[in-house]
PDB file of C-alpha atoms in Angstrom:
ATOM      1  CA  ILE A   1       4.453   1.963 -19.171  1.00 51.00           C
ATOM      2  CA  LEU A   2       0.929   2.367 -17.813  1.00 59.00           C
ATOM      3  CA  ASN A   3       1.267   0.330 -14.656  1.00 87.00           C
ATOM      4  CA  VAL A   4       3.822   0.061 -11.911  1.00 93.00           C
ATOM      5  CA  GLU A   5       5.968  -3.010 -12.469  1.00 95.00           C
ATOM      6  CA  GLN A   6       8.528  -4.567 -10.188  1.00 96.00           C
ATOM      7  CA  SER A   7      11.229  -7.115 -10.862  1.00 96.00           C
ATOM      8  CA  PRO A   8      12.194  -9.671  -9.946  1.00 96.00           C
ATOM      9  CA  GLN A   9       9.035 -11.114  -8.427  1.00 94.00           C
ATOM     10  CA  SER A  10      11.071 -12.945  -5.800  1.00 96.00           C
ATOM     11  CA  LEU A  11      14.671 -13.241  -4.754  1.00 95.00           C
ATOM     12  CA  HIS A  12      16.575 -15.631  -2.502  1.00 96.00           C
ATOM     13  CA  VAL A  13      19.987 -14.472  -1.282  1.00 96.00           C
ATOM     14  CA  GLN A  14      22.494 -15.515   1.356  1.00 97.00           C
ATOM     15  CA  GLU A  15      23.170 -13.473   4.451  1.00 97.00           C
ATOM     16  CA  GLY A  16      25.798 -10.870   3.629  1.00 97.00           C
ATOM     17  CA  ASP A  17      24.935 -10.633  -0.074  1.00 96.00           C
ATOM     18  CA  SER A  18      24.052  -7.270  -1.540  1.00 96.00           C
ATOM     19  CA  THR A  19      21.013  -7.125  -3.737  1.00 95.00           C
ATOM     20  CA  ASN A  20      18.880  -4.753  -5.749  1.00 95.00           C
ATOM     21  CA  PHE A  21      15.466  -4.656  -7.363  1.00 94.00           C
ATOM     22  CA  THR A  22      13.736  -2.504  -9.939  1.00 97.00           C
ATOM     23  CA  CYS A  23      10.529  -0.508 -10.033  1.00 97.00           C
ATOM     24  CA  SER A  24       9.236   0.827 -13.370  1.00 97.00           C
ATOM     25  CA  PHE A  25       6.499   3.446 -13.412  1.00 95.00           C
ATOM     26  CA  PRO A  26       4.774   5.834 -15.835  1.00 91.00           C
ATOM     27  CA  SER A  27       7.132   8.787 -16.369  1.00 90.00           C
ATOM     28  CA  SER A  28       4.408  11.099 -17.683  1.00 88.00           C
ATOM     29  CA  ASN A  29       2.826  13.372 -15.109  1.00 87.00           C
ATOM     30  CA  PHE A  30       5.102  11.949 -12.427  1.00 89.00           C
ATOM     31  CA  TYR A  31       4.713  13.332  -8.922  1.00 89.00           C
ATOM     32  CA  ALA A  32       6.340  10.964  -6.425  1.00 91.00           C
ATOM     33  CA  LEU A  33       7.591   7.432  -5.937  1.00 94.00           C
ATOM     34  CA  HIS A  34       7.149   5.601  -2.637  1.00 94.00           C
ATOM     35  CA  TRP A  35       8.976   2.497  -1.379  1.00 96.00           C
ATOM     36  CA  TYR A  36       7.417   0.327   1.326  1.00 96.00           C
ATOM     37  CA  ARG A  37       8.634  -2.696   3.248  1.00 96.00           C
ATOM     38  CA  TRP A  38       5.988  -5.299   4.022  1.00 93.00           C
ATOM     39  CA  GLU A  39       6.674  -8.136   6.427  1.00 92.00           C
ATOM     40  CA  THR A  40       4.379 -11.135   6.507  1.00 86.00           C
ATOM     41  CA  ALA A  41       1.339 -10.661   8.764  1.00 83.00           C
ATOM     42  CA  LYS A  42       2.170  -6.981   9.275  1.00 88.00           C
ATOM     43  CA  SER A  43       1.176  -3.781   7.471  1.00 88.00           C
ATOM     44  CA  PRO A  44       3.288  -1.989   4.866  1.00 91.00           C
ATOM     45  CA  GLU A  45       5.848   0.340   6.396  1.00 93.00           C
ATOM     46  CA  ALA A  46       7.204   3.367   4.536  1.00 92.00           C
ATOM     47  CA  LEU A  47      10.872   3.396   3.563  1.00 95.00           C
ATOM     48  CA  PHE A  48      11.279   6.335   1.212  1.00 94.00           C
ATOM     49  CA  VAL A  49       9.361   8.995  -0.684  1.00 93.00           C
ATOM     50  CA  MET A  50      11.227  10.312  -3.701  1.00 94.00           C
ATOM     51  CA  THR A  51      10.287  13.173  -5.969  1.00 91.00           C
ATOM     52  CA  LEU A  52      13.294  14.594  -7.817  1.00 91.00           C
ATOM     53  CA  ASN A  53      15.067  13.099 -10.811  1.00 92.00           C
ATOM     54  CA  GLY A  54      18.451  11.802  -9.680  1.00 93.00           C
ATOM     55  CA  ASP A  55      17.305  11.688  -6.062  1.00 93.00           C
ATOM     56  CA  GLU A  56      19.035   9.185  -3.817  1.00 96.00           C
ATOM     57  CA  LYS A  57      17.792   8.225  -0.355  1.00 95.00           C
ATOM     58  CA  LYS A  58      19.458   6.080   2.293  1.00 96.00           C
ATOM     59  CA  LYS A  59      18.300   4.435   5.486  1.00 94.00           C
ATOM     60  CA  GLY A  60      20.943   2.265   7.121  1.00 95.00           C
ATOM     61  CA  ARG A  61      21.897  -0.489   4.661  1.00 96.00           C
ATOM     62  CA  ILE A  62      18.997   0.311   2.313  1.00 97.00           C
ATOM     63  CA  SER A  63      19.191   2.957  -0.389  1.00 97.00           C
ATOM     64  CA  ALA A  64      17.136   3.943  -3.422  1.00 97.00           C
ATOM     65  CA  THR A  65      17.663   5.939  -6.586  1.00 97.00           C
ATOM     66  CA  LEU A  66      15.180   7.594  -8.906  1.00 97.00           C
ATOM     67  CA  ASN A  67      15.110   8.329 -12.637  1.00 97.00           C
ATOM     68  CA  THR A  68      11.916  10.185 -13.468  1.00 95.00           C
ATOM     69  CA  LYS A  69      12.752  10.766 -17.137  1.00 94.00           C
ATOM     70  CA  GLU A  70      12.901   7.075 -17.955  1.00 95.00           C
ATOM     71  CA  GLY A  71      10.534   5.979 -15.204  1.00 95.00           C
ATOM     72  CA  TYR A  72      12.495   3.660 -12.946  1.00 96.00           C
ATOM     73  CA  SER A  73      13.785   3.388  -9.407  1.00 97.00           C
ATOM     74  CA  TYR A  74      16.258   0.948  -7.886  1.00 98.00           C
ATOM     75  CA  LEU A  75      16.266  -0.259  -4.295  1.00 98.00           C
ATOM     76  CA  TYR A  76      19.584  -1.564  -2.961  1.00 97.00           C
ATOM     77  CA  ILE A  77      20.252  -3.572   0.173  1.00 97.00           C
ATOM     78  CA  LYS A  78      23.872  -3.850   1.234  1.00 97.00           C
ATOM     79  CA  GLY A  79      24.938  -6.870   3.268  1.00 97.00           C
ATOM     80  CA  SER A  80      21.485  -8.492   3.501  1.00 97.00           C
ATOM     81  CA  GLN A  81      20.411  -9.854   6.878  1.00 97.00           C
ATOM     82  CA  PRO A  82      17.649 -12.396   7.630  1.00 96.00           C
ATOM     83  CA  GLU A  83      15.567  -9.591   9.151  1.00 95.00           C
ATOM     84  CA  ASP A  84      15.518  -7.913   5.721  1.00 96.00           C
ATOM     85  CA  SER A  85      13.278 -10.736   4.509  1.00 97.00           C
ATOM     86  CA  ALA A  86      10.058  -9.049   3.398  1.00 97.00           C
ATOM     87  CA  THR A  87       8.150  -7.918   0.334  1.00 96.00           C
ATOM     88  CA  TYR A  88       9.353  -4.572  -1.008  1.00 97.00           C
ATOM     89  CA  LEU A  89       6.639  -2.530  -2.693  1.00 95.00           C
ATOM     90  CA  CYS A  90       6.976   0.549  -4.800  1.00 95.00           C
ATOM     91  CA  ALA A  91       4.083   2.865  -5.554  1.00 93.00           C
ATOM     92  CA  SER A  92       3.725   5.720  -7.998  1.00 92.00           C
ATOM     93  CA  LEU A  93       1.880   8.959  -7.419  1.00 87.00           C
ATOM     94  CA  ARG A  94       0.862  10.890 -10.510  1.00 82.00           C
ATOM     95  CA  GLY A  95       0.016  14.582 -10.636  1.00 75.00           C
ATOM     96  CA  GLY A  96      -3.481  15.558  -9.621  1.00 70.00           C
ATOM     97  CA  ARG A  97      -4.175  12.480  -7.523  1.00 70.00           C
ATOM     98  CA  ARG A  98      -3.476  11.504  -3.960  1.00 71.00           C
ATOM     99  CA  ALA A  99      -3.865   7.785  -4.608  1.00 79.00           C
ATOM    100  CA  LEU A 100      -0.852   5.538  -4.938  1.00 86.00           C
ATOM    101  CA  THR A 101      -0.652   2.850  -7.608  1.00 89.00           C
ATOM    102  CA  PHE A 102       1.273  -0.077  -6.195  1.00 91.00           C
ATOM    103  CA  GLY A 103       3.458  -2.598  -7.961  1.00 93.00           C
ATOM    104  CA  SER A 104       3.098  -6.271  -7.122  1.00 92.00           C
ATOM    105  CA  GLY A 105       6.264  -6.254  -5.032  1.00 94.00           C
ATOM    106  CA  THR A 106       9.559  -8.111  -4.844  1.00 96.00           C
ATOM    107  CA  ARG A 107       9.629 -10.829  -2.206  1.00 96.00           C
ATOM    108  CA  LEU A 108      13.097 -11.061  -0.663  1.00 97.00           C
ATOM    109  CA  GLN A 109      14.212 -14.069   1.370  1.00 97.00           C
ATOM    110  CA  VAL A 110      17.606 -13.880   3.090  1.00 97.00           C
ATOM    111  CA  GLN A 111      19.012 -17.247   4.159  1.00 95.00           C
ATOM    112  CA  PRO A 112      21.204 -17.243   7.292  1.00 93.00           C
TER     113      PRO A 112
ATOM    114  CA  ASP B   1       0.288   7.991  18.660  1.00 62.00           C
ATOM    115  CA  ALA B   2      -1.416   4.605  18.334  1.00 78.00           C
ATOM    116  CA  GLY B   3      -1.202   4.610  14.569  1.00 92.00           C
ATOM    117  CA  VAL B   4      -4.046   3.667  12.246  1.00 95.00           C
ATOM    118  CA  ILE B   5      -6.498   1.395  14.037  1.00 96.00           C
ATOM    119  CA  GLN B   6      -8.662  -1.126  12.237  1.00 96.00           C
ATOM    120  CA  SER B   7     -11.328  -3.454  13.533  1.00 96.00           C
ATOM    121  CA  PRO B   8     -12.051  -6.251  13.484  1.00 97.00           C
ATOM    122  CA  ARG B   9      -8.679  -7.884  12.694  1.00 95.00           C
ATOM    123  CA  HIS B  10     -10.374 -11.006  11.404  1.00 96.00           C
ATOM    124  CA  GLU B  11     -13.892 -11.511  10.142  1.00 96.00           C
ATOM    125  CA  VAL B  12     -15.480 -14.733   8.980  1.00 97.00           C
ATOM    126  CA  THR B  13     -18.959 -14.505   7.575  1.00 96.00           C
ATOM    127  CA  GLU B  14     -21.335 -16.355   5.328  1.00 96.00           C
ATOM    128  CA  MET B  15     -22.218 -15.365   1.812  1.00 96.00           C
ATOM    129  CA  GLY B  16     -25.052 -12.854   1.734  1.00 96.00           C
ATOM    130  CA  GLN B  17     -24.305 -11.317   5.112  1.00 97.00           C
ATOM    131  CA  GLU B  18     -23.465  -7.658   5.640  1.00 97.00           C
ATOM    132  CA  VAL B  19     -19.896  -6.899   6.693  1.00 97.00           C
ATOM    133  CA  THR B  20     -18.681  -3.620   8.189  1.00 98.00           C
ATOM    134  CA  LEU B  21     -15.002  -2.819   8.512  1.00 98.00           C
ATOM    135  CA  ARG B  22     -13.868   0.082  10.664  1.00 98.00           C
ATOM    136  CA  CYS B  23     -10.926   2.446  10.624  1.00 98.00           C
ATOM    137  CA  LYS B  24      -9.608   5.177  12.874  1.00 97.00           C
ATOM    138  CA  PRO B  25      -6.929   7.275  11.129  1.00 97.00           C
ATOM    139  CA  ILE B  26      -4.009   8.976  12.819  1.00 95.00           C
ATOM    140  CA  SER B  27      -5.178  12.154  14.488  1.00 94.00           C
ATOM    141  CA  GLY B  28      -4.580  15.197  12.307  1.00 92.00           C
ATOM    142  CA  HIS B  29      -4.315  13.260   9.060  1.00 93.00           C
ATOM    143  CA  ASP B  30      -6.756  14.591   6.512  1.00 90.00           C
ATOM    144  CA  TYR B  31      -6.486  11.840   3.898  1.00 92.00           C
ATOM    145  CA  LEU B  32      -7.870   8.349   4.435  1.00 94.00           C
ATOM    146  CA  PHE B  33      -7.494   5.448   2.010  1.00 94.00           C
ATOM    147  CA  TRP B  34      -9.106   2.006   1.794  1.00 96.00           C
ATOM    148  CA  TYR B  35      -7.109  -0.715   0.005  1.00 94.00           C
ATOM    149  CA  ARG B  36      -7.771  -4.364  -0.703  1.00 95.00           C
ATOM    150  CA  GLN B  37      -5.024  -6.953  -1.000  1.00 91.00           C
ATOM    151  CA  THR B  38      -5.521 -10.203  -2.906  1.00 89.00           C
ATOM    152  CA  MET B  39      -3.130 -12.711  -4.390  1.00 84.00           C
ATOM    153  CA  MET B  40      -4.426 -12.054  -7.881  1.00 84.00           C
ATOM    154  CA  ARG B  41      -4.489  -8.253  -7.921  1.00 84.00           C
ATOM    155  CA  GLY B  42      -2.016  -7.249  -5.204  1.00 86.00           C
ATOM    156  CA  LEU B  43      -2.708  -4.064  -3.268  1.00 89.00           C
ATOM    157  CA  GLU B  44      -5.394  -1.995  -4.970  1.00 90.00           C
ATOM    158  CA  LEU B  45      -7.027   1.271  -3.959  1.00 91.00           C
ATOM    159  CA  LEU B  46     -10.772   1.130  -3.368  1.00 94.00           C
ATOM    160  CA  ILE B  47     -11.592   4.700  -2.302  1.00 95.00           C
ATOM    161  CA  TYR B  48     -10.027   7.699  -0.619  1.00 93.00           C
ATOM    162  CA  PHE B  49     -11.310  10.637   1.375  1.00 94.00           C
ATOM    163  CA  ASN B  50      -9.997  14.139   1.947  1.00 92.00           C
ATOM    164  CA  ASN B  51     -11.383  15.996   4.952  1.00 92.00           C
ATOM    165  CA  ASN B  52     -14.132  13.353   5.237  1.00 94.00           C
ATOM    166  CA  VAL B  53     -15.262  13.831   1.624  1.00 94.00           C
ATOM    167  CA  PRO B  54     -14.930  10.922  -0.843  1.00 94.00           C
ATOM    168  CA  ILE B  55     -12.625  12.056  -3.642  1.00 90.00           C
ATOM    169  CA  ASP B  56     -12.097   8.983  -5.806  1.00 88.00           C
ATOM    170  CA  ASP B  57     -14.186   5.818  -5.531  1.00 90.00           C
ATOM    171  CA  SER B  58     -13.326   4.444  -8.955  1.00 87.00           C
ATOM    172  CA  GLY B  59     -11.697   1.424  -7.348  1.00 89.00           C
ATOM    173  CA  MET B  60     -14.839   0.288  -5.542  1.00 92.00           C
ATOM    174  CA  PRO B  61     -15.717  -3.040  -7.199  1.00 86.00           C
ATOM    175  CA  GLU B  62     -19.480  -2.650  -7.421  1.00 83.00           C
ATOM    176  CA  ASP B  63     -22.566  -1.340  -5.704  1.00 89.00           C
ATOM    177  CA  ARG B  64     -22.277  -3.920  -2.957  1.00 95.00           C
ATOM    178  CA  PHE B  65     -19.379  -1.869  -1.575  1.00 96.00           C
ATOM    179  CA  SER B  66     -19.887   1.451   0.178  1.00 96.00           C
ATOM    180  CA  ALA B  67     -17.666   3.626   2.353  1.00 97.00           C
ATOM    181  CA  LYS B  68     -18.382   6.500   4.670  1.00 97.00           C
ATOM    182  CA  MET B  69     -16.423   8.919   6.784  1.00 97.00           C
ATOM    183  CA  PRO B  70     -18.856  10.639   9.142  1.00 96.00           C
ATOM    184  CA  ASN B  71     -16.082  12.504  10.964  1.00 95.00           C
ATOM    185  CA  ALA B  72     -12.326  13.008  10.927  1.00 94.00           C
ATOM    186  CA  SER B  73     -11.638  10.093  13.254  1.00 95.00           C
ATOM    187  CA  PHE B  74     -13.758   7.307  11.823  1.00 96.00           C
ATOM    188  CA  SER B  75     -14.476   5.556   8.553  1.00 98.00           C
ATOM    189  CA  THR B  76     -16.373   2.428   7.577  1.00 98.00           C
ATOM    190  CA  LEU B  77     -16.266   0.129   4.574  1.00 98.00           C
ATOM    191  CA  LYS B  78     -19.428  -1.899   4.155  1.00 97.00           C
ATOM    192  CA  ILE B  79     -20.083  -4.892   1.919  1.00 97.00           C
ATOM    193  CA  GLN B  80     -23.706  -5.889   1.479  1.00 96.00           C
ATOM    194  CA  PRO B  81     -24.325  -8.615   0.492  1.00 96.00           C
ATOM    195  CA  SER B  82     -20.921 -10.249   0.838  1.00 96.00           C
ATOM    196  CA  GLU B  83     -19.673 -12.876  -1.618  1.00 96.00           C
ATOM    197  CA  PRO B  84     -16.817 -15.411  -1.405  1.00 96.00           C
ATOM    198  CA  ARG B  85     -14.793 -13.406  -3.967  1.00 94.00           C
ATOM    199  CA  ASP B  86     -14.701 -10.524  -1.484  1.00 96.00           C
ATOM    200  CA  SER B  87     -12.368 -12.580   0.715  1.00 96.00           C
ATOM    201  CA  ALA B  88      -9.182 -10.519   1.074  1.00 96.00           C
ATOM    202  CA  VAL B  89      -7.211  -8.372   3.489  1.00 94.00           C
ATOM    203  CA  TYR B  90      -8.598  -4.843   3.671  1.00 96.00           C
ATOM    204  CA  PHE B  91      -6.186  -2.091   4.704  1.00 95.00           C
ATOM    205  CA  CYS B  92      -6.927   1.422   5.805  1.00 96.00           C
ATOM    206  CA  ALA B  93      -4.205   4.070   5.544  1.00 94.00           C
ATOM    207  CA  SER B  94      -4.000   7.748   6.408  1.00 94.00           C
ATOM    208  CA  SER B  95      -1.683  10.616   5.539  1.00 91.00           C
ATOM    209  CA  LEU B  96      -1.133  14.284   6.235  1.00 87.00           C
ATOM    210  CA  ASP B  97      -0.348  14.825   2.602  1.00 71.00           C
ATOM    211  CA  LYS B  98      -0.217  18.603   2.343  1.00 63.00           C
ATOM    212  CA  THR B  99       2.245  18.388  -0.541  1.00 66.00           C
ATOM    213  CA  GLY B 100       0.968  15.278  -2.269  1.00 63.00           C
ATOM    214  CA  THR B 101       4.081  13.336  -1.370  1.00 74.00           C
ATOM    215  CA  ASP B 102       3.603  12.510   2.278  1.00 79.00           C
ATOM    216  CA  THR B 103       3.909   8.981   3.536  1.00 86.00           C
ATOM    217  CA  GLN B 104       0.790   6.887   3.949  1.00 90.00           C
ATOM    218  CA  TYR B 105       0.579   5.039   7.246  1.00 92.00           C
ATOM    219  CA  PHE B 106      -1.161   1.690   7.077  1.00 94.00           C
ATOM    220  CA  GLY B 107      -3.285  -0.020   9.676  1.00 95.00           C
ATOM    221  CA  PRO B 108      -2.865  -3.707  10.538  1.00 93.00           C
ATOM    222  CA  GLY B 109      -5.576  -4.775   8.115  1.00 94.00           C
ATOM    223  CA  THR B 110      -8.782  -6.796   8.427  1.00 96.00           C
ATOM    224  CA  ARG B 111      -8.670 -10.322   7.041  1.00 95.00           C
ATOM    225  CA  LEU B 112     -12.117 -11.062   5.656  1.00 97.00           C
ATOM    226  CA  THR B 113     -13.244 -14.580   4.812  1.00 97.00           C
ATOM    227  CA  VAL B 114     -16.628 -15.054   3.171  1.00 97.00           C
ATOM    228  CA  LEU B 115     -17.784 -18.657   3.166  1.00 96.00           C
TER     229      LEU B 115
END
């Protein structure tokens, strides 16, 4: 994988559902993986920065896991709420650079 | 801290005009990034600076685009002459980034429309 890819592109769930999405990134020369939450008409807001294989981070109902050997990360949202509606971006940082390469995002819509 | 500040928030201009976008990073952050967001290409890096020095400008579309960082608290992105295809939201972000893994903090963006 040369680019950062996210799936699905969009997701509609009901309030209370749990959901997850995938980020695939180049595993060679891996340095860090960032997750951002981006609400409409606002700027991207950092959720997690992950660096170690097997790493798991949690913030309230949102958690993320990282597999650097195979180049993927999962983001989980437990008990989705309407306020979770946003685009979730992942971005890969490769060794030697300070510039993130962003995926195209997963747009989540939570229906009340 | 006020966060990353960008101005203007919205800019509408006519094709051929010069456009200057401004950014004030978070105080103490020594990395500054300019991104462009479009429907077609998503969020893409244009250029980034470390300690006011441009490090990687490979994302700058063409010679019409230029960026400067005259001091640690101010950066500009200039488009001259502007074209309709430059219409996008331009984000500035900054980070402390001593380890290469620090979070980037984004400004509110400038929505540019070139008619």
